[in-house]
Structures are given as C-alpha cells and as structure tokens.
Amino acid sequence: MSKIIKIKKGLDIPLEGAASDRTTVDDRSVLFGITPDDFPGYTWKAAVKAGDMVAAGDALLYAKEDERLCLTSPVAGKVAEIHRGERRKIEYVSVEKGERQESRDFGKATDKNARMDALMRSGLFAMMRQRPFDIVPFVGVTPRDIFVTAFDTAPLATEMTGGEERRWLETGLKALAAFTSGKVYLSVRAGSGITSSVAEVYEFEGPHPAGNVGTQIAAIKPVNKGETVWSLDAVTASRIGRLMETGKVDYSARVALTGPDMKDPHIVETTVGASLATLLDGQLDGQKTIRLISGNVLTGVRVQTANGFLRYPYRQVTAIDEGNDADEFMGWASLDPKKYSVKRTFPAFLRGLSKPFNFDARVKGGHRAMILSGEYDKVFPMDIYPEYLIKAIMAKDIERMEQLGIYEVAPEDFALPEFVDTSKIELQKVVRDGLDYLRKETL
C-alpha cells in the first residue's frame, strides 16, 4: 500500500492557456535537433559530421569523459547541421528526417553490465539526473537510491503517464532496481491509482512544487554529504523499460502546447527534439512579440521559433506575451483586478486568485539586495533555510553551503522562490553556478 505525503508549502500559479484534452499528431516535422546544454556534467563532442546518414538511436554526440555515453538521433535521416557558437561550442546537432525510418537495435541485455552499456549508448542514461550537483549521473558510481516521479505540478503541466507509458513503466523500474544498492521510489499524484511491485510508491498531494523530484526526495529520504541518488521522470523510466524488452528506444513525445498566447492549447504527439517552427505553425500571433519557452514558465528554456527545437524533458511548450509594449496606468499602484500578486498588492484576490491570469514575461520590479523577509520559506517545502543557502553560494563559502544543504538541491527547487522574490534575484542561476563551483572545487 502506498504512503501519502502532504506538501503544505508551495504555490500553484494560475496561468491562462491550459491544454485541452484534444490530441493531434505531428506528421509534418522534418527537422529534429539535440541540444547538449540540456545534459550538464559532461563535455560533448560530435560523433558525426554534416551530411552523414544516421538511423534512429545512432550517436550524434559522445562524452569526452566516456565515449560510451552518447546523445542519439531521434529519427533516421541525414545530419543537417552541427551548429557551433562561441569558441566552437556545439549548440545543437540537427537531423533531417528521411522517408525510410530505421532504428538501431541495441539488443536485449541479459545482465547488469550489458544493460548499463545499452542505457549509455542509447542516450537514456543522459536523461537521468543525479544529486548532488543536478547533472547527468557519474558513470561507475552506484546510487544510494533511485527516485522516479510520475506527475508534474508545474504551471499548465499535463499528466506524464498514459496507458502506453504505464505498460512499460514497471519493466523500467525493474531494470533500474539492479543499478542501486538501495531502493527505487516511485512518486505519484494522490488518487492516481499507479502501483508497483518493484518500487516503493508514495502518493503526494499539495501545491507546486509537490511534483518536483527534489521535494519528493526531501520528504522521503534526503541526500546527505557523500551520498549519490539518481532521479528521472516516469516517461524516461518507460523508455528504459521498452529498451530492455525490445532493444530499441522510443523517441515519441506527448507535448502540451500551453500559455495565454497559444491560439489552440492542446496535446501534440511528436518526436523528441522536433522543430518548433513546424510544431507551432499557425499557433502564434505574428503581430505580437511573444516569448516562447520550451518547458514551463518557471524552469523552461527560452527558444526562438525560427530555429528552435523541443528541449529536454520534451513535455511542454509555453507561449506568453513578452510585455515590452505594455502601457499601464499607475503601474504598481493599479487597481486592475486582472493583475496578479502573491502579496495581494492588487485587488485581484477579491475575485479569487485561483482563476487564470494572463501573465507576461516582465520582471515588474528592480534588482536590489536580498531582503531577509522569509518570503522564500512560504513556497519552499524542503527542510532547508533557502535565504541563508543563497547567501552562502554568493559568498562561495563551501563549508557553509554544505552545512545548509546544497547537496540536496537543484536549480528548479528555487523556481518558486525566484517567482515571489521581492529582490528579483535570478536564484536558479545562482544555484546552478554554486553547484558547478562546488563540483569544480571538491572533485
């Protein structure tokens, strides 16, 4: 029987543009791209050159630290471009889909070593994360436990698992259990009915960030110094299950097109790394300046419609107004009931803050020194002092960072504190820089 955990601290942001239940199939996308920045912790090098022919599952990039660890092509076709930025850093590798689709067969692995090799070469190992540091897991390190989350509470997020994914989820959990010296934990939404004979199941209820794996780890079994845990979502676990049974990787993705500026918010069945120009054809108002986000508004990546691709974790695209042409009367002193504020600065709370609001991308405030007001604590459910941890990271005080629990956190855990922050500090960037600095100095 699953255990129930109630998350009391948090905030559900009432953003307009929730996806409807209508589902369409993307059969027009031709260009697909993989972005190495989505997979931190390793130095990625090109395994192909422009013009090469590849099958789905063939390596596009490999890790300099271990050549078995690859990022693979989601489709069969011709390598269109290896796009490089400053200092010849690879920004993305794109593949033009061919008429004939062939998939690489990794074989049915029968032992632990063969399964690990298949995970690394198939690109699925890179879709997992480890704590500490929130990076692709270190090769050769046995995790204390593995945490799988089967739901998402981010703004406008949809359900992760449907009937097809659940068929393979149990197989994936069984495969993962062989890689840890501890347990596999599966976190599900309360009342979902998802069970497992392999993993220890916990039901969560409460506001965002109840669906964040960091919140779940902290509530189930926190990470201490010297310990390593792996985390992944149920979609990746299902892909692992399919790989172990069939020898092939499933690169299909159910993507929610969401946001106030999406003309028809709905679900699209497409492929990992799909070109956004095709995926969003006819969805955006060409007369407006729109910020396009691959992911949700709190943790997603800003992308360009013309040359952008669906980014990891390949589940959501959000469109909101940039807000650079706004002309508001009285600004922060406005009595407009359609303006949202956590602190009830505007009278919108009189109509109810649970009703959807049309947010835009403006910061709506100036950058200033951190104010120790306790406002982070109201939306931060982990047993950590977030304000003091942020100050320790800014000071690069490693000993203090360790004492305050930096090994437990990832940038996404600070997305809500960043949203409510009066000082408008980029908390997620601060945490990312702090984790990278800690890894550089201690390993």
Short mmCIF file of C-alpha atoms in Angstrom, two decimals:
data_model
loop_
_atom_site.label_atom_id
_atom_site.label_comp_id
_atom_site.label_asym_id
_atom_site.label_seq_id
_atom_site.Cartn_x
_atom_site.Cartn_y
_atom_site.Cartn_z
CA MET A 1 0.00 0.00 0.00
CA SER A 2 1.37 3.43 -0.96
CA LYS A 3 2.11 6.09 1.64
CA ILE A 4 0.59 9.58 1.41
CA ILE A 5 2.69 12.73 1.90
CA LYS A 6 1.03 16.15 2.08
CA ILE A 7 3.00 19.16 0.88
CA LYS A 8 1.73 22.31 2.57
CA LYS A 9 4.20 24.97 1.39
CA GLY A 10 4.10 25.97 -2.25
CA LEU A 11 2.13 27.89 -4.84
CA ASP A 12 0.02 26.94 -7.86
CA ILE A 13 0.42 29.79 -10.36
CA PRO A 14 -2.95 30.37 -12.11
CA LEU A 15 -1.72 30.88 -15.67
CA GLU A 16 -4.12 31.03 -18.62
CA GLY A 17 -3.77 28.66 -21.55
CA ALA A 18 -4.17 25.15 -20.16
CA ALA A 19 -4.05 22.45 -22.81
CA SER A 20 -7.34 20.82 -23.72
CA ASP A 21 -7.79 17.06 -23.93
CA ARG A 22 -7.70 17.27 -27.73
CA THR A 23 -4.71 15.43 -29.19
CA THR A 24 -3.19 15.86 -32.65
CA VAL A 25 -0.37 14.00 -34.36
CA ASP A 26 2.63 15.89 -35.71
CA ASP A 27 3.34 14.26 -39.08
CA ARG A 28 4.92 17.29 -40.76
CA SER A 29 8.12 17.84 -38.78
CA VAL A 30 11.21 17.16 -40.86
CA LEU A 31 14.00 18.72 -38.80
CA PHE A 32 14.93 17.49 -35.32
CA GLY A 33 17.66 18.78 -33.02
CA ILE A 34 19.54 17.67 -29.92
CA THR A 35 21.00 20.37 -27.63
CA PRO A 36 23.99 19.30 -25.49
CA ASP A 37 23.39 22.11 -22.95
CA ASP A 38 20.35 20.11 -21.79
CA PHE A 39 22.70 17.42 -20.45
CA PRO A 40 25.11 19.07 -17.97
CA GLY A 41 28.10 17.47 -16.31
CA TYR A 42 29.96 16.24 -19.38
CA THR A 43 31.85 17.71 -22.33
CA TRP A 44 30.06 16.67 -25.52
CA LYS A 45 31.89 16.09 -28.81
CA ALA A 46 30.45 15.49 -32.27
CA ALA A 47 30.26 11.85 -33.35
CA VAL A 48 29.06 12.74 -36.87
CA LYS A 49 29.56 15.41 -39.49
CA ALA A 50 27.09 17.24 -41.70
CA GLY A 51 25.81 15.02 -44.48
CA ASP A 52 26.22 11.72 -42.61
CA MET A 53 23.33 9.28 -42.71
CA VAL A 54 22.11 8.03 -39.33
CA ALA A 55 19.43 5.68 -38.01
CA ALA A 56 17.24 6.49 -35.01
CA GLY A 57 19.39 5.66 -31.99
CA ASP A 58 22.76 6.33 -33.63
CA ALA A 59 25.13 8.58 -31.70
CA LEU A 60 25.21 12.28 -32.64
CA LEU A 61 27.44 13.31 -29.73
CA TYR A 62 29.54 11.44 -27.19
CA ALA A 63 31.00 12.41 -23.83
CA LYS A 64 34.68 13.27 -23.83
CA GLU A 65 34.97 11.65 -20.38
CA ASP A 66 33.50 8.29 -21.52
CA GLU A 67 32.84 7.57 -25.19
CA ARG A 68 30.15 5.02 -24.36
CA LEU A 69 27.91 7.83 -23.08
CA CYS A 70 26.04 9.24 -26.09
CA LEU A 71 23.30 11.62 -27.18
CA THR A 72 21.45 9.91 -30.00
CA SER A 73 19.38 10.80 -33.05
CA PRO A 74 15.61 10.63 -32.52
CA VAL A 75 14.97 9.93 -36.21
CA ALA A 76 16.66 8.30 -39.19
CA GLY A 77 17.93 10.62 -41.88
CA LYS A 78 20.76 12.97 -42.81
CA VAL A 79 22.71 15.13 -40.38
CA ALA A 80 21.72 18.63 -41.47
CA GLU A 81 23.95 20.82 -39.30
CA ILE A 82 26.34 20.87 -36.38
CA HIS A 83 25.72 24.39 -35.16
CA ARG A 84 28.57 25.94 -33.19
CA GLY A 85 28.66 29.10 -31.12
CA GLU A 86 31.48 30.95 -29.37
CA ARG A 87 34.76 29.04 -29.09
CA ARG A 88 33.25 26.44 -31.41
CA LYS A 89 30.97 25.17 -28.69
CA ILE A 90 28.30 22.84 -30.12
CA GLU A 91 24.90 24.45 -29.61
CA TYR A 92 22.84 21.79 -31.36
CA VAL A 93 23.01 18.99 -33.90
CA SER A 94 20.08 18.77 -36.31
CA VAL A 95 18.91 15.81 -38.37
CA GLU A 96 16.69 15.94 -41.45
CA LYS A 97 14.18 13.11 -41.28
CA GLY A 98 14.32 10.65 -44.17
CA GLU A 99 11.47 8.85 -45.89
CA ARG A 100 12.55 5.46 -44.57
CA GLN A 101 12.76 5.18 -40.80
CA GLU A 102 15.14 2.63 -39.36
CA SER A 103 16.02 2.22 -35.68
CA ARG A 104 19.23 0.94 -34.18
CA ASP A 105 18.81 -2.33 -32.32
CA PHE A 106 20.71 -2.33 -29.03
CA GLY A 107 19.78 -5.95 -28.36
CA LYS A 108 18.09 -7.47 -25.34
CA ALA A 109 20.55 -7.05 -22.46
CA THR A 110 20.67 -10.02 -20.10
CA ASP A 111 22.99 -8.81 -17.34
CA LYS A 112 23.67 -5.62 -15.39
CA ASN A 113 26.77 -4.56 -17.34
CA ALA A 114 25.10 -5.07 -20.71
CA ARG A 115 22.05 -3.09 -19.57
CA MET A 116 24.20 -0.21 -18.38
CA ASP A 117 26.05 -0.22 -21.70
CA ALA A 118 22.72 -0.11 -23.56
CA LEU A 119 21.48 2.79 -21.41
CA MET A 120 24.63 4.80 -22.09
CA ARG A 121 24.82 4.16 -25.82
CA SER A 122 21.08 4.71 -26.36
CA GLY A 123 21.08 8.19 -24.80
CA LEU A 124 18.66 7.25 -22.00
CA PHE A 125 21.36 7.39 -19.32
CA ALA A 126 21.79 11.09 -20.17
CA MET A 127 18.07 11.67 -19.50
CA MET A 128 18.59 10.87 -15.81
CA ARG A 129 19.98 13.24 -13.18
CA GLN A 130 22.00 12.75 -10.05
CA ARG A 131 22.10 14.62 -6.78
CA PRO A 132 24.36 16.20 -5.70
CA PHE A 133 25.08 18.71 -8.48
CA ASP A 134 21.94 18.06 -10.64
CA ILE A 135 23.88 16.67 -13.60
CA VAL A 136 23.90 13.55 -15.77
CA PRO A 137 24.97 10.78 -13.36
CA PHE A 138 28.61 9.91 -12.89
CA VAL A 139 29.45 6.69 -14.73
CA GLY A 140 30.56 3.92 -12.39
CA VAL A 141 29.01 5.37 -9.22
CA THR A 142 26.33 3.23 -7.58
CA PRO A 143 23.44 5.41 -6.35
CA ARG A 144 22.12 5.05 -2.81
CA ASP A 145 18.55 5.15 -4.19
CA ILE A 146 16.70 5.98 -7.41
CA PHE A 147 13.71 8.34 -7.43
CA VAL A 148 11.11 8.31 -10.22
CA THR A 149 8.40 10.97 -10.41
CA ALA A 150 5.20 10.17 -12.29
CA PHE A 151 3.49 13.58 -12.16
CA ASP A 152 4.20 17.25 -12.75
CA THR A 153 2.70 20.19 -10.85
CA ALA A 154 4.42 23.00 -12.79
CA PRO A 155 2.19 25.69 -14.35
CA LEU A 156 -0.01 24.22 -17.13
CA ALA A 157 1.74 20.83 -16.97
CA THR A 158 -0.26 17.79 -18.06
CA GLU A 159 -0.22 14.18 -16.91
CA MET A 160 3.03 12.37 -17.68
CA THR A 161 1.83 8.81 -17.98
CA GLY A 162 -0.96 7.35 -20.06
CA GLY A 163 -1.87 3.78 -20.89
CA GLU A 164 1.03 3.24 -23.28
CA GLU A 165 3.69 4.53 -20.89
CA ARG A 166 2.33 2.55 -17.94
CA ARG A 167 2.72 -0.66 -19.92
CA TRP A 168 6.48 -0.21 -19.85
CA LEU A 169 6.90 1.65 -16.56
CA GLU A 170 7.06 -1.46 -14.39
CA THR A 171 9.65 -3.03 -16.69
CA GLY A 172 11.76 0.12 -16.47
CA LEU A 173 11.52 0.21 -12.67
CA LYS A 174 12.64 -3.41 -12.52
CA ALA A 175 15.65 -2.61 -14.70
CA LEU A 176 16.57 0.42 -12.58
CA ALA A 177 16.43 -1.62 -9.37
CA ALA A 178 19.51 -3.54 -10.49
CA PHE A 179 21.63 -0.36 -10.52
CA THR A 180 21.13 0.75 -6.91
CA SER A 181 22.25 -0.64 -3.59
CA GLY A 182 19.07 0.75 -2.04
CA LYS A 183 15.50 1.18 -3.24
CA VAL A 184 13.61 2.56 -6.21
CA TYR A 185 10.99 5.09 -5.10
CA LEU A 186 8.03 5.98 -7.32
CA SER A 187 6.20 9.24 -6.54
CA VAL A 188 2.65 9.57 -7.89
CA ARG A 189 -0.20 12.03 -7.60
CA ALA A 190 -2.63 11.16 -4.80
CA GLY A 191 -5.52 9.17 -6.21
CA SER A 192 -3.76 8.30 -9.49
CA GLY A 193 -4.03 4.58 -8.86
CA ILE A 194 -0.49 3.88 -10.10
CA THR A 195 1.07 0.94 -8.27
CA SER A 196 4.26 -1.08 -8.50
CA SER A 197 5.53 -4.43 -7.28
CA VAL A 198 9.15 -3.30 -7.68
CA ALA A 199 9.28 0.28 -6.38
CA GLU A 200 8.16 1.75 -3.09
CA VAL A 201 5.24 4.01 -4.01
CA TYR A 202 4.50 7.36 -2.33
CA GLU A 203 1.44 9.47 -3.09
CA PHE A 204 1.84 13.24 -2.93
CA GLU A 205 -0.80 15.91 -2.61
CA GLY A 206 -0.45 19.65 -2.34
CA PRO A 207 0.57 22.66 -4.46
CA HIS A 208 3.60 23.01 -6.68
CA PRO A 209 6.43 22.00 -6.13
CA ALA A 210 4.90 18.72 -4.92
CA GLY A 211 5.73 17.29 -8.37
CA ASN A 212 9.41 18.29 -8.22
CA VAL A 213 11.66 15.33 -7.58
CA GLY A 214 13.71 17.43 -5.15
CA THR A 215 10.66 17.96 -2.96
CA GLN A 216 9.92 14.25 -3.11
CA ILE A 217 13.48 13.22 -2.20
CA ALA A 218 13.49 15.62 0.75
CA ALA A 219 10.20 14.18 2.01
CA ILE A 220 11.13 10.51 1.53
CA LYS A 221 14.87 10.24 2.19
CA PRO A 222 17.08 13.37 1.93
CA VAL A 223 20.55 13.32 0.40
CA ASN A 224 23.48 13.70 2.78
CA LYS A 225 27.07 14.60 2.05
CA GLY A 226 28.88 11.70 0.40
CA GLU A 227 25.68 10.12 -0.95
CA THR A 228 24.51 9.95 -4.56
CA VAL A 229 20.97 9.40 -5.80
CA TRP A 230 19.55 9.25 -9.31
CA SER A 231 16.29 10.83 -10.43
CA LEU A 232 14.18 10.63 -13.57
CA ASP A 233 10.60 11.01 -14.70
CA ALA A 234 8.19 8.18 -15.46
CA VAL A 235 8.40 8.85 -19.21
CA THR A 236 12.14 8.12 -19.17
CA ALA A 237 11.57 5.06 -16.98
CA SER A 238 9.02 3.80 -19.54
CA ARG A 239 11.53 4.34 -22.35
CA ILE A 240 14.07 2.32 -20.36
CA GLY A 241 11.53 -0.49 -19.97
CA ARG A 242 10.84 -0.55 -23.70
CA LEU A 243 14.58 -0.59 -24.45
CA MET A 244 15.15 -3.56 -22.16
CA GLU A 245 12.30 -5.54 -23.73
CA THR A 246 12.66 -4.63 -27.41
CA GLY A 247 16.25 -3.44 -27.77
CA LYS A 248 15.05 -0.18 -29.34
CA VAL A 249 14.43 3.33 -27.99
CA ASP A 250 11.05 5.02 -28.17
CA TYR A 251 11.64 8.67 -29.08
CA SER A 252 7.96 9.63 -29.23
CA ALA A 253 6.84 12.52 -27.02
CA ARG A 254 3.48 13.87 -25.86
CA VAL A 255 3.88 17.64 -25.78
CA ALA A 256 1.45 20.14 -24.25
CA LEU A 257 1.17 23.39 -26.21
CA THR A 258 0.20 25.87 -23.50
CA GLY A 259 0.12 29.51 -22.49
CA PRO A 260 -2.04 32.63 -22.91
CA ASP A 261 -0.64 33.31 -26.40
CA MET A 262 -1.12 29.81 -27.78
CA LYS A 263 -4.13 30.01 -30.12
CA ASP A 264 -5.20 26.41 -29.60
CA PRO A 265 -3.67 24.89 -26.45
CA HIS A 266 -3.75 21.10 -26.79
CA ILE A 267 -1.62 17.95 -26.79
CA VAL A 268 0.59 17.03 -29.72
CA GLU A 269 2.12 13.61 -30.29
CA THR A 270 5.51 14.24 -31.84
CA THR A 271 9.16 13.20 -31.53
CA VAL A 272 11.97 14.24 -29.22
CA GLY A 273 13.73 17.39 -30.49
CA ALA A 274 11.06 18.39 -33.03
CA SER A 275 11.44 21.72 -34.82
CA LEU A 276 9.25 24.34 -33.17
CA ALA A 277 8.68 26.16 -36.45
CA THR A 278 6.63 23.20 -37.68
CA LEU A 279 5.21 22.19 -34.31
CA LEU A 280 3.78 25.69 -33.73
CA ASP A 281 2.74 26.51 -37.28
CA GLY A 282 -0.40 28.64 -37.06
CA GLN A 283 -0.35 28.70 -33.25
CA LEU A 284 1.19 32.13 -32.64
CA ASP A 285 0.05 35.66 -33.43
CA GLY A 286 2.62 37.14 -35.79
CA GLN A 287 1.61 40.68 -34.80
CA LYS A 288 2.63 40.23 -31.15
CA THR A 289 6.02 39.92 -29.51
CA ILE A 290 5.83 36.51 -27.89
CA ARG A 291 8.27 34.76 -25.58
CA LEU A 292 8.44 31.10 -26.50
CA ILE A 293 9.54 28.70 -23.77
CA SER A 294 10.41 25.03 -24.23
CA GLY A 295 9.13 23.78 -20.90
CA ASN A 296 7.10 25.58 -18.25
CA VAL A 297 7.31 29.27 -17.33
CA LEU A 298 9.32 28.60 -14.15
CA THR A 299 12.13 26.33 -15.36
CA GLY A 300 11.82 26.19 -19.16
CA VAL A 301 14.33 27.45 -21.73
CA ARG A 302 13.68 30.47 -23.90
CA VAL A 303 13.86 29.45 -27.57
CA GLN A 304 13.44 31.00 -30.98
CA THR A 305 10.54 29.94 -33.18
CA ALA A 306 12.57 30.06 -36.39
CA ASN A 307 15.46 27.79 -35.42
CA GLY A 308 14.42 26.39 -32.04
CA PHE A 309 13.85 22.77 -31.10
CA LEU A 310 11.82 20.99 -28.46
CA ARG A 311 14.14 20.82 -25.47
CA TYR A 312 14.60 18.25 -22.69
CA PRO A 313 12.46 16.99 -20.92
CA TYR A 314 10.34 17.20 -24.10
CA ARG A 315 6.94 17.58 -22.42
CA GLN A 316 5.70 21.16 -22.81
CA VAL A 317 5.95 24.37 -24.83
CA THR A 318 4.60 27.65 -23.39
CA ALA A 319 3.88 30.93 -25.17
CA ILE A 320 3.41 34.17 -23.23
CA ASP A 321 3.42 37.85 -24.16
CA GLU A 322 6.84 39.47 -23.93
CA GLY A 323 5.22 42.52 -22.34
CA ASN A 324 7.64 45.03 -23.85
CA ASP A 325 4.83 47.09 -25.35
CA ALA A 326 2.74 47.34 -22.19
CA ASP A 327 1.45 50.77 -21.24
CA GLU A 328 -0.13 50.64 -17.80
CA PHE A 329 -1.81 53.39 -15.85
CA MET A 330 -0.43 53.80 -12.29
CA GLY A 331 1.77 50.68 -12.56
CA TRP A 332 2.29 49.01 -9.19
CA ALA A 333 -0.49 51.18 -7.67
CA SER A 334 -3.04 49.98 -10.21
CA LEU A 335 -6.47 48.79 -9.06
CA ASP A 336 -6.81 46.49 -12.07
CA PRO A 337 -8.49 43.24 -10.86
CA LYS A 338 -6.73 41.31 -13.63
CA LYS A 339 -3.25 41.88 -12.18
CA TYR A 340 -1.88 39.02 -10.08
CA SER A 341 0.14 39.41 -6.88
CA VAL A 342 1.13 36.83 -4.29
CA LYS A 343 1.17 39.53 -1.60
CA ARG A 344 -2.27 40.90 -2.51
CA THR A 345 -0.86 44.21 -3.76
CA PHE A 346 -3.70 44.35 -6.28
CA PRO A 347 -7.42 43.72 -5.62
CA ALA A 348 -7.42 40.56 -7.75
CA PHE A 349 -7.69 38.44 -4.60
CA LEU A 350 -11.24 39.72 -4.25
CA ARG A 351 -12.25 37.77 -7.37
CA GLY A 352 -10.18 34.76 -6.34
CA LEU A 353 -6.53 34.01 -7.09
CA SER A 354 -7.35 30.54 -8.37
CA LYS A 355 -8.89 31.95 -11.55
CA PRO A 356 -6.48 32.01 -14.53
CA PHE A 357 -4.45 35.18 -15.16
CA ASN A 358 -2.79 36.38 -18.35
CA PHE A 359 0.87 36.67 -17.28
CA ASP A 360 3.59 38.18 -19.44
CA ALA A 361 7.39 38.00 -19.27
CA ARG A 362 8.06 41.28 -17.48
CA VAL A 363 10.03 41.20 -14.22
CA LYS A 364 7.88 44.01 -12.75
CA GLY A 365 10.43 45.28 -10.29
CA GLY A 366 14.02 46.38 -9.95
CA HIS A 367 17.02 44.31 -8.89
CA ARG A 368 18.17 45.04 -5.35
CA ALA A 369 19.98 43.48 -2.41
CA MET A 370 18.43 40.39 -0.84
CA ILE A 371 15.82 41.12 1.80
CA LEU A 372 15.67 38.54 4.59
CA SER A 373 11.90 38.63 4.79
CA GLY A 374 11.14 34.92 4.97
CA GLU A 375 9.17 35.07 1.70
CA TYR A 376 11.12 32.13 0.22
CA ASP A 377 10.08 29.89 3.13
CA LYS A 378 6.40 30.27 2.30
CA VAL A 379 6.81 28.45 -1.02
CA PHE A 380 9.85 26.28 -0.24
CA PRO A 381 8.81 22.95 1.35
CA MET A 382 12.28 21.46 1.87
CA ASP A 383 13.84 21.43 5.35
CA ILE A 384 16.47 23.99 4.36
CA TYR A 385 16.99 27.71 5.04
CA PRO A 386 16.86 28.93 1.41
CA GLU A 387 17.85 32.56 2.01
CA TYR A 388 20.95 31.63 4.00
CA LEU A 389 21.93 28.98 1.45
CA ILE A 390 21.69 31.55 -1.36
CA LYS A 391 23.89 33.98 0.59
CA ALA A 392 26.46 31.22 1.21
CA ILE A 393 26.52 30.39 -2.51
CA MET A 394 27.02 34.05 -3.42
CA ALA A 395 29.90 34.23 -0.95
CA LYS A 396 31.35 30.96 -2.34
CA ASP A 397 31.58 29.64 1.21
CA ILE A 398 31.81 25.89 0.56
CA GLU A 399 31.72 24.83 4.21
CA ARG A 400 28.63 26.94 4.85
CA MET A 401 26.96 25.69 1.65
CA GLU A 402 27.47 22.09 2.77
CA GLN A 403 26.07 22.82 6.22
CA LEU A 404 22.97 24.44 4.71
CA GLY A 405 22.15 21.51 2.42
CA ILE A 406 23.43 22.34 -1.05
CA TYR A 407 23.85 18.64 -1.83
CA GLU A 408 20.05 18.24 -1.69
CA VAL A 409 19.03 20.99 -4.10
CA ALA A 410 18.80 21.72 -7.79
CA PRO A 411 18.02 25.00 -9.59
CA GLU A 412 14.37 24.02 -10.16
CA ASP A 413 13.83 23.85 -6.40
CA PHE A 414 14.33 27.63 -6.30
CA ALA A 415 11.98 28.45 -9.18
CA LEU A 416 9.07 29.44 -6.93
CA PRO A 417 11.23 31.48 -4.53
CA GLU A 418 12.55 33.28 -7.61
CA PHE A 419 8.97 33.99 -8.73
CA VAL A 420 7.94 35.55 -5.39
CA ASP A 421 11.30 37.24 -4.72
CA THR A 422 10.95 40.96 -3.99
CA SER A 423 14.61 41.49 -4.87
CA LYS A 424 14.25 39.93 -8.36
CA ILE A 425 17.40 37.83 -7.93
CA GLU A 426 17.99 35.08 -10.52
CA LEU A 427 18.02 32.38 -7.87
CA GLN A 428 18.11 29.43 -10.27
CA LYS A 429 21.22 30.81 -11.95
CA VAL A 430 22.83 31.42 -8.55
CA VAL A 431 22.18 27.80 -7.53
CA ARG A 432 23.42 26.44 -10.87
CA ASP A 433 26.64 28.47 -10.58
CA GLY A 434 27.03 27.35 -6.96
CA LEU A 435 26.67 23.66 -7.82
CA ASP A 436 29.16 23.97 -10.67
CA TYR A 437 31.62 25.80 -8.43
CA LEU A 438 31.25 23.19 -5.69
CA ARG A 439 31.83 20.35 -8.15
CA LYS A 440 34.90 22.06 -9.58
CA GLU A 441 36.43 22.70 -6.16
CA THR A 442 35.63 19.40 -4.43
CA LEU A 443 36.06 16.73 -7.13
#
